[in-house]
């Protein structure tokens, strides 16, 4: 049988007054406890009885007692009201200090190079905050999916988001393994990519991203082909290390592999710049202490490391709106 969970407007009004009177068996003492007049308590209880449709108290000049309806109402209302009070205290606590669960949606590539050191130091500084990281490439609706914030490259952040810069701008580089480049002529121009195995990435909207390069002051989108279509940069980067082909990836995730000689950068003069990585969230007015603490922690870490100062962008991110 389907239950109707609709609560009539004002149905909870007077419940606290009823509970205090039932506790002390006195309208006067209940009024003193709640800081109101006895007449206000009487009016609240009478209004509650009117909505319930039954007398809840037996009143005499000497005493106050519960009717059978009042006793049954008390048995259900008291634990329910205590749960409401506890819920209010939990919500108030979350709104006053950094505590609770901080949920972040981030690309897989960002986790090891950017978030892992930040999360470790943040959890030490704020032991009452739990951090959940959902690693994936999908551009999710933060509110609908229950995330406090997300991390993405600036061009993928919707214009109505508040953004906090996490990294300076960086280039998108083309890299290949020494083994692959020993078997194929090193590309010197954009047109040379037609003769190469180029690893590609599928966007969250289902389309395959072209390679974007710069030729002087002009941006060129190169339609390339190759043996692999990946859904994230780490997978594509791993395939490049294995010699499957050339890959175009954000420079920060390829830096260590280039330094150790596992990858070689090519077409350096054609590398386009990306705006950098940002933490983003819907509104400053809704920022909970746990998220504000994380933002401040990011700023403190960046300043302490002597890096580019992270700042909250009071203007809207000038990126492409997420679709």
mmCIF file of C-alpha atoms in Angstrom:
data_model
loop_
_atom_site.group_PDB
_atom_site.id
_atom_site.type_symbol
_atom_site.label_atom_id
_atom_site.label_comp_id
_atom_site.label_asym_id
_atom_site.label_seq_id
_atom_site.Cartn_x
_atom_site.Cartn_y
_atom_site.Cartn_z
ATOM 1 C CA UNK A 1 0.000 0.000 0.000
ATOM 2 C CA UNK A 2 1.421 3.355 -1.030
ATOM 3 C CA UNK A 3 1.942 5.763 1.872
ATOM 4 C CA UNK A 4 1.323 9.492 1.679
ATOM 5 C CA UNK A 5 4.313 11.380 3.101
ATOM 6 C CA UNK A 6 2.865 14.864 2.564
ATOM 7 C CA UNK A 7 3.149 17.010 5.713
ATOM 8 C CA UNK A 8 0.559 19.765 6.010
ATOM 9 C CA UNK A 9 1.887 23.302 6.266
ATOM 10 C CA UNK A 10 2.495 24.238 9.891
ATOM 11 C CA UNK A 11 2.046 20.650 11.107
ATOM 12 C CA UNK A 12 5.208 20.876 13.233
ATOM 13 C CA UNK A 13 4.285 24.212 14.831
ATOM 14 C CA UNK A 14 3.705 23.833 18.571
ATOM 15 C CA UNK A 15 5.395 20.445 18.860
ATOM 16 C CA UNK A 16 8.241 21.779 21.014
ATOM 17 C CA UNK A 17 5.727 23.560 23.265
ATOM 18 C CA UNK A 18 3.730 20.304 23.612
ATOM 19 C CA UNK A 19 6.872 18.310 24.479
ATOM 20 C CA UNK A 20 7.936 20.776 27.171
ATOM 21 C CA UNK A 21 4.482 20.789 28.756
ATOM 22 C CA UNK A 22 4.406 16.976 28.638
ATOM 23 C CA UNK A 23 7.877 16.854 30.226
ATOM 24 C CA UNK A 24 7.133 19.227 33.112
ATOM 25 C CA UNK A 25 3.349 18.737 33.328
ATOM 26 C CA UNK A 26 3.212 22.499 33.609
ATOM 27 C CA UNK A 27 2.439 25.248 31.108
ATOM 28 C CA UNK A 28 4.170 27.813 33.290
ATOM 29 C CA UNK A 29 7.398 25.864 33.644
ATOM 30 C CA UNK A 30 7.414 25.028 29.914
ATOM 31 C CA UNK A 31 7.034 28.740 29.168
ATOM 32 C CA UNK A 32 9.965 29.605 31.433
ATOM 33 C CA UNK A 33 12.100 26.917 29.757
ATOM 34 C CA UNK A 34 11.370 28.271 26.280
ATOM 35 C CA UNK A 35 11.538 31.958 27.263
ATOM 36 C CA UNK A 36 7.950 32.828 26.310
ATOM 37 C CA UNK A 37 4.737 33.614 28.188
ATOM 38 C CA UNK A 38 2.379 30.889 29.481
ATOM 39 C CA UNK A 39 -0.361 32.269 27.219
ATOM 40 C CA UNK A 40 1.907 31.803 24.179
ATOM 41 C CA UNK A 41 2.453 28.157 25.194
ATOM 42 C CA UNK A 42 -1.289 27.660 25.633
ATOM 43 C CA UNK A 43 -2.030 29.155 22.226
ATOM 44 C CA UNK A 44 0.620 26.964 20.551
ATOM 45 C CA UNK A 45 -0.760 23.791 22.169
ATOM 46 C CA UNK A 46 -4.374 24.706 21.321
ATOM 47 C CA UNK A 47 -3.383 25.294 17.695
ATOM 48 C CA UNK A 48 -1.594 21.915 17.621
ATOM 49 C CA UNK A 49 -4.635 20.171 19.095
ATOM 50 C CA UNK A 50 -6.784 21.833 16.440
ATOM 51 C CA UNK A 51 -4.575 20.499 13.645
ATOM 52 C CA UNK A 52 -4.336 17.031 15.202
ATOM 53 C CA UNK A 53 -8.073 16.939 15.808
ATOM 54 C CA UNK A 54 -7.884 15.696 19.397
ATOM 55 C CA UNK A 55 -7.247 17.027 22.895
ATOM 56 C CA UNK A 56 -3.693 16.228 23.991
ATOM 57 C CA UNK A 57 -3.835 17.407 27.633
ATOM 58 C CA UNK A 58 -6.287 17.142 30.506
ATOM 59 C CA UNK A 59 -6.104 20.484 32.312
ATOM 60 C CA UNK A 60 -7.334 21.236 35.836
ATOM 61 C CA UNK A 61 -6.557 24.079 38.195
ATOM 62 C CA UNK A 62 -4.108 21.802 40.004
ATOM 63 C CA UNK A 63 -2.503 19.603 37.366
ATOM 64 C CA UNK A 64 -1.825 18.878 33.720
ATOM 65 C CA UNK A 65 -2.059 15.336 32.380
ATOM 66 C CA UNK A 66 -1.925 13.609 29.010
ATOM 67 C CA UNK A 67 -4.976 12.241 27.274
ATOM 68 C CA UNK A 68 -4.679 8.888 25.521
ATOM 69 C CA UNK A 69 -4.225 10.791 22.252
ATOM 70 C CA UNK A 70 -1.581 12.948 23.949
ATOM 71 C CA UNK A 71 0.308 9.905 25.235
ATOM 72 C CA UNK A 72 0.353 8.319 21.789
ATOM 73 C CA UNK A 73 1.382 11.586 20.185
ATOM 74 C CA UNK A 74 4.196 11.945 22.727
ATOM 75 C CA UNK A 75 5.538 8.434 22.045
ATOM 76 C CA UNK A 76 5.964 9.268 18.354
ATOM 77 C CA UNK A 77 6.721 13.000 18.498
ATOM 78 C CA UNK A 78 9.470 12.945 21.156
ATOM 79 C CA UNK A 79 12.009 10.711 19.297
ATOM 80 C CA UNK A 80 11.179 12.377 15.984
ATOM 81 C CA UNK A 81 11.732 15.858 17.428
ATOM 82 C CA UNK A 82 15.007 14.764 19.038
ATOM 83 C CA UNK A 83 16.187 13.530 15.614
ATOM 84 C CA UNK A 84 15.274 16.893 14.068
ATOM 85 C CA UNK A 85 17.266 18.710 16.759
ATOM 86 C CA UNK A 86 20.239 16.397 16.216
ATOM 87 C CA UNK A 87 20.023 16.942 12.455
ATOM 88 C CA UNK A 88 20.011 20.705 12.965
ATOM 89 C CA UNK A 89 23.078 20.490 15.198
ATOM 90 C CA UNK A 90 24.949 18.389 12.628
ATOM 91 C CA UNK A 91 24.068 20.821 9.835
ATOM 92 C CA UNK A 92 25.045 23.800 12.000
ATOM 93 C CA UNK A 93 28.353 22.141 12.854
ATOM 94 C CA UNK A 94 29.118 21.637 9.162
ATOM 95 C CA UNK A 95 28.375 25.294 8.521
ATOM 96 C CA UNK A 96 30.630 26.612 11.296
ATOM 97 C CA UNK A 97 33.914 24.674 11.041
ATOM 98 C CA UNK A 98 35.782 22.424 8.579
ATOM 99 C CA UNK A 99 34.277 18.974 9.060
ATOM 100 C CA UNK A 100 32.398 16.340 7.107
ATOM 101 C CA UNK A 101 32.954 14.816 3.652
ATOM 102 C CA UNK A 102 34.630 16.890 0.914
ATOM 103 C CA UNK A 103 33.815 15.353 -2.488
ATOM 104 C CA UNK A 104 35.931 16.307 -5.513
ATOM 105 C CA UNK A 105 35.626 15.235 -9.152
ATOM 106 C CA UNK A 106 38.970 15.332 -10.956
ATOM 107 C CA UNK A 107 40.646 13.997 -14.126
ATOM 108 C CA UNK A 108 42.796 10.919 -13.539
ATOM 109 C CA UNK A 109 45.927 12.677 -14.772
ATOM 110 C CA UNK A 110 45.637 15.375 -12.107
ATOM 111 C CA UNK A 111 45.585 13.010 -9.123
ATOM 112 C CA UNK A 112 49.265 11.937 -8.925
ATOM 113 C CA UNK A 113 50.899 15.172 -10.071
ATOM 114 C CA UNK A 114 48.735 17.717 -8.267
ATOM 115 C CA UNK A 115 46.249 16.335 -5.765
ATOM 116 C CA UNK A 116 48.137 13.608 -3.905
ATOM 117 C CA UNK A 117 50.576 15.943 -2.106
ATOM 118 C CA UNK A 118 47.809 18.483 -1.458
ATOM 119 C CA UNK A 119 45.383 15.909 -0.066
ATOM 120 C CA UNK A 120 47.994 14.374 2.240
ATOM 121 C CA UNK A 121 48.889 17.690 3.860
ATOM 122 C CA UNK A 122 45.247 18.853 3.925
ATOM 123 C CA UNK A 123 44.060 15.745 5.775
ATOM 124 C CA UNK A 124 46.829 16.230 8.332
ATOM 125 C CA UNK A 125 45.822 19.862 8.838
ATOM 126 C CA UNK A 126 42.079 19.117 8.995
ATOM 127 C CA UNK A 127 41.579 15.657 10.546
ATOM 128 C CA UNK A 128 37.799 16.149 10.852
ATOM 129 C CA UNK A 129 37.408 16.403 7.070
ATOM 130 C CA UNK A 130 37.170 13.261 4.956
ATOM 131 C CA UNK A 131 38.162 13.651 1.293
ATOM 132 C CA UNK A 132 36.603 11.624 -1.495
ATOM 133 C CA UNK A 133 38.166 11.835 -4.970
ATOM 134 C CA UNK A 134 36.163 10.631 -7.956
ATOM 135 C CA UNK A 135 38.684 10.307 -10.781
ATOM 136 C CA UNK A 136 37.155 10.475 -14.245
ATOM 137 C CA UNK A 137 37.067 12.513 -17.421
ATOM 138 C CA UNK A 138 33.308 13.147 -17.509
ATOM 139 C CA UNK A 139 32.259 16.769 -16.990
ATOM 140 C CA UNK A 140 29.663 16.239 -14.281
ATOM 141 C CA UNK A 141 26.997 18.513 -12.829
ATOM 142 C CA UNK A 142 28.444 19.222 -9.377
ATOM 143 C CA UNK A 143 25.125 19.892 -7.637
ATOM 144 C CA UNK A 144 23.257 16.995 -9.256
ATOM 145 C CA UNK A 145 26.003 14.488 -8.410
ATOM 146 C CA UNK A 146 26.666 15.782 -4.895
ATOM 147 C CA UNK A 147 30.182 17.126 -5.389
ATOM 148 C CA UNK A 148 31.539 20.118 -3.462
ATOM 149 C CA UNK A 149 33.954 21.095 -6.228
ATOM 150 C CA UNK A 150 35.701 19.871 -9.335
ATOM 151 C CA UNK A 151 39.155 20.161 -10.897
ATOM 152 C CA UNK A 152 39.477 20.725 -14.639
ATOM 153 C CA UNK A 153 41.487 22.606 -17.235
ATOM 154 C CA UNK A 154 40.212 26.137 -17.599
ATOM 155 C CA UNK A 155 38.794 25.762 -21.108
ATOM 156 C CA UNK A 156 36.379 23.065 -19.898
ATOM 157 C CA UNK A 157 34.873 25.038 -17.004
ATOM 158 C CA UNK A 158 31.456 26.643 -17.467
ATOM 159 C CA UNK A 159 31.383 30.443 -17.383
ATOM 160 C CA UNK A 160 29.014 30.556 -14.383
ATOM 161 C CA UNK A 161 31.498 28.797 -12.086
ATOM 162 C CA UNK A 162 33.814 30.373 -9.533
ATOM 163 C CA UNK A 163 37.380 29.251 -10.292
ATOM 164 C CA UNK A 164 40.541 28.965 -8.210
ATOM 165 C CA UNK A 165 43.772 28.645 -10.172
ATOM 166 C CA UNK A 166 45.844 25.605 -9.244
ATOM 167 C CA UNK A 167 48.575 25.783 -11.901
ATOM 168 C CA UNK A 168 50.026 28.328 -14.311
ATOM 169 C CA UNK A 169 49.210 27.957 -18.020
ATOM 170 C CA UNK A 170 51.106 25.109 -19.691
ATOM 171 C CA UNK A 171 51.638 23.791 -23.249
ATOM 172 C CA UNK A 172 50.089 20.717 -24.835
ATOM 173 C CA UNK A 173 53.088 18.767 -26.087
ATOM 174 C CA UNK A 174 53.519 16.044 -28.718
ATOM 175 C CA UNK A 175 55.643 13.163 -27.477
ATOM 176 C CA UNK A 176 56.776 9.762 -28.688
ATOM 177 C CA UNK A 177 59.059 7.008 -27.423
ATOM 178 C CA UNK A 178 62.670 6.746 -28.661
ATOM 179 C CA UNK A 179 61.768 3.317 -30.086
ATOM 180 C CA UNK A 180 58.853 4.725 -32.109
ATOM 181 C CA UNK A 181 60.934 7.647 -33.401
ATOM 182 C CA UNK A 182 63.709 5.257 -34.430
ATOM 183 C CA UNK A 183 61.212 3.487 -36.682
ATOM 184 C CA UNK A 184 59.530 6.603 -38.081
ATOM 185 C CA UNK A 185 60.944 9.866 -39.360
ATOM 186 C CA UNK A 186 60.753 12.572 -36.710
ATOM 187 C CA UNK A 187 57.941 15.045 -37.629
ATOM 188 C CA UNK A 188 59.170 18.565 -38.382
ATOM 189 C CA UNK A 189 55.935 20.150 -39.633
ATOM 190 C CA UNK A 190 52.233 19.743 -38.850
ATOM 191 C CA UNK A 191 51.629 18.074 -42.220
ATOM 192 C CA UNK A 192 54.129 15.352 -41.289
ATOM 193 C CA UNK A 193 51.579 13.977 -38.782
ATOM 194 C CA UNK A 194 49.658 12.445 -41.708
ATOM 195 C CA UNK A 195 52.378 9.813 -41.958
ATOM 196 C CA UNK A 196 52.400 9.009 -38.236
ATOM 197 C CA UNK A 197 50.386 6.864 -35.846
ATOM 198 C CA UNK A 198 48.712 9.482 -33.662
ATOM 199 C CA UNK A 199 46.971 8.408 -30.456
ATOM 200 C CA UNK A 200 43.659 10.121 -29.856
ATOM 201 C CA UNK A 201 41.268 10.848 -27.005
ATOM 202 C CA UNK A 202 37.493 10.633 -26.919
ATOM 203 C CA UNK A 203 35.773 13.546 -25.200
ATOM 204 C CA UNK A 204 33.042 13.105 -22.588
ATOM 205 C CA UNK A 205 30.455 14.148 -25.193
ATOM 206 C CA UNK A 206 31.451 11.199 -27.402
ATOM 207 C CA UNK A 207 33.440 13.047 -30.066
ATOM 208 C CA UNK A 208 37.098 12.332 -30.829
ATOM 209 C CA UNK A 209 39.230 15.393 -30.172
ATOM 210 C CA UNK A 210 41.396 16.677 -33.025
ATOM 211 C CA UNK A 211 44.958 17.668 -32.282
ATOM 212 C CA UNK A 212 45.214 21.401 -31.744
ATOM 213 C CA UNK A 213 48.502 23.076 -32.743
ATOM 214 C CA UNK A 214 49.731 26.587 -33.485
ATOM 215 C CA UNK A 215 51.412 27.753 -36.679
ATOM 216 C CA UNK A 216 52.658 31.292 -36.068
ATOM 217 C CA UNK A 217 49.606 33.277 -34.898
ATOM 218 C CA UNK A 218 47.169 30.720 -36.291
ATOM 219 C CA UNK A 219 45.564 27.788 -34.495
ATOM 220 C CA UNK A 220 45.418 24.616 -36.572
ATOM 221 C CA UNK A 221 43.196 21.632 -35.818
ATOM 222 C CA UNK A 222 44.861 18.558 -37.269
ATOM 223 C CA UNK A 223 42.681 15.542 -38.058
ATOM 224 C CA UNK A 224 44.965 12.637 -37.212
ATOM 225 C CA UNK A 225 44.616 8.862 -37.139
ATOM 226 C CA UNK A 226 46.210 6.031 -35.237
ATOM 227 C CA UNK A 227 45.777 2.629 -33.573
ATOM 228 C CA UNK A 228 44.347 3.770 -30.221
ATOM 229 C CA UNK A 229 41.455 5.895 -28.944
ATOM 230 C CA UNK A 230 41.725 6.508 -25.199
ATOM 231 C CA UNK A 231 39.288 8.076 -22.760
ATOM 232 C CA UNK A 232 41.932 9.745 -20.600
ATOM 233 C CA UNK A 233 45.451 11.170 -20.908
ATOM 234 C CA UNK A 234 47.262 8.644 -18.657
ATOM 235 C CA UNK A 235 46.118 5.768 -20.888
ATOM 236 C CA UNK A 236 47.256 7.609 -24.011
ATOM 237 C CA UNK A 237 50.568 8.522 -22.382
ATOM 238 C CA UNK A 238 51.203 4.893 -21.403
ATOM 239 C CA UNK A 239 50.563 3.796 -24.975
ATOM 240 C CA UNK A 240 53.087 6.359 -26.216
ATOM 241 C CA UNK A 241 55.711 5.000 -23.796
ATOM 242 C CA UNK A 242 55.073 1.527 -25.250
ATOM 243 C CA UNK A 243 55.845 2.833 -28.736
ATOM 244 C CA UNK A 244 52.329 2.698 -30.166
ATOM 245 C CA UNK A 245 52.549 6.194 -31.622
ATOM 246 C CA UNK A 246 52.705 9.911 -30.913
ATOM 247 C CA UNK A 247 50.510 11.460 -28.225
ATOM 248 C CA UNK A 248 49.472 15.037 -27.517
ATOM 249 C CA UNK A 249 49.133 15.543 -23.762
ATOM 250 C CA UNK A 250 49.379 18.285 -21.115
ATOM 251 C CA UNK A 251 53.058 19.026 -20.493
ATOM 252 C CA UNK A 252 52.971 18.482 -16.680
ATOM 253 C CA UNK A 253 52.028 14.802 -16.988
ATOM 254 C CA UNK A 254 54.801 14.113 -19.528
ATOM 255 C CA UNK A 255 57.621 16.093 -17.884
ATOM 256 C CA UNK A 256 59.091 13.280 -15.767
ATOM 257 C CA UNK A 257 58.953 10.807 -18.657
ATOM 258 C CA UNK A 258 60.743 13.261 -20.951
ATOM 259 C CA UNK A 259 63.415 13.888 -18.302
ATOM 260 C CA UNK A 260 64.083 10.171 -17.869
ATOM 261 C CA UNK A 261 64.293 9.633 -21.629
ATOM 262 C CA UNK A 262 61.223 7.397 -21.902
ATOM 263 C CA UNK A 263 59.585 9.984 -24.154
ATOM 264 C CA UNK A 264 60.885 12.626 -26.560
ATOM 265 C CA UNK A 265 59.089 15.862 -27.337
ATOM 266 C CA UNK A 266 58.623 16.761 -31.005
ATOM 267 C CA UNK A 267 57.049 19.723 -32.840
ATOM 268 C CA UNK A 268 58.006 21.996 -29.921
ATOM 269 C CA UNK A 269 57.411 25.244 -31.800
ATOM 270 C CA UNK A 270 53.854 24.175 -32.651
ATOM 271 C CA UNK A 271 52.725 23.425 -29.066
ATOM 272 C CA UNK A 272 49.590 25.378 -28.049
ATOM 273 C CA UNK A 273 49.118 26.798 -24.550
ATOM 274 C CA UNK A 274 46.336 25.659 -22.213
ATOM 275 C CA UNK A 275 45.004 28.082 -19.571
ATOM 276 C CA UNK A 276 45.992 25.793 -16.694
ATOM 277 C CA UNK A 277 44.153 23.693 -14.116
ATOM 278 C CA UNK A 278 41.500 25.170 -11.824
ATOM 279 C CA UNK A 279 39.451 24.135 -8.838
ATOM 280 C CA UNK A 280 35.869 25.234 -9.520
ATOM 281 C CA UNK A 281 32.579 25.387 -7.617
ATOM 282 C CA UNK A 282 29.118 26.927 -8.123
ATOM 283 C CA UNK A 283 28.899 29.904 -5.723
ATOM 284 C CA UNK A 284 30.937 31.713 -3.086
ATOM 285 C CA UNK A 285 27.773 32.243 -1.028
ATOM 286 C CA UNK A 286 27.266 28.468 -0.693
ATOM 287 C CA UNK A 287 30.873 27.627 0.169
ATOM 288 C CA UNK A 288 31.025 25.396 3.236
ATOM 289 C CA UNK A 289 33.920 25.709 5.712
ATOM 290 C CA UNK A 290 35.408 22.392 4.525
ATOM 291 C CA UNK A 291 35.746 23.702 0.957
ATOM 292 C CA UNK A 292 36.928 27.145 2.082
ATOM 293 C CA UNK A 293 39.591 25.418 4.209
ATOM 294 C CA UNK A 294 40.723 23.403 1.164
ATOM 295 C CA UNK A 295 40.950 26.550 -0.980
ATOM 296 C CA UNK A 296 42.984 28.330 1.710
ATOM 297 C CA UNK A 297 45.208 25.279 2.072
ATOM 298 C CA UNK A 298 45.920 25.276 -1.662
ATOM 299 C CA UNK A 299 46.854 28.947 -1.494
ATOM 300 C CA UNK A 300 49.123 28.374 1.486
ATOM 301 C CA UNK A 301 50.930 25.461 -0.160
ATOM 302 C CA UNK A 302 51.511 27.401 -3.366
ATOM 303 C CA UNK A 303 52.827 30.473 -1.558
ATOM 304 C CA UNK A 304 55.060 28.360 0.699
ATOM 305 C CA UNK A 305 56.533 26.639 -2.343
ATOM 306 C CA UNK A 306 57.264 29.991 -3.955
ATOM 307 C CA UNK A 307 55.074 29.171 -6.947
ATOM 308 C CA UNK A 308 52.593 31.328 -8.792
ATOM 309 C CA UNK A 309 50.148 32.693 -6.265
ATOM 310 C CA UNK A 310 46.794 30.940 -6.403
ATOM 311 C CA UNK A 311 43.895 33.344 -6.230
ATOM 312 C CA UNK A 312 40.139 33.276 -6.382
ATOM 313 C CA UNK A 313 39.065 34.708 -9.709
ATOM 314 C CA UNK A 314 36.305 37.172 -8.900
ATOM 315 C CA UNK A 315 35.611 37.416 -12.593
ATOM 316 C CA UNK A 316 34.080 34.432 -14.329
ATOM 317 C CA UNK A 317 36.375 31.851 -15.907
ATOM 318 C CA UNK A 318 36.843 32.701 -19.552
ATOM 319 C CA UNK A 319 36.654 29.094 -20.690
ATOM 320 C CA UNK A 320 34.364 27.213 -23.012
ATOM 321 C CA UNK A 321 31.041 26.409 -21.412
ATOM 322 C CA UNK A 322 30.675 22.742 -20.506
ATOM 323 C CA UNK A 323 28.240 20.847 -22.647
#
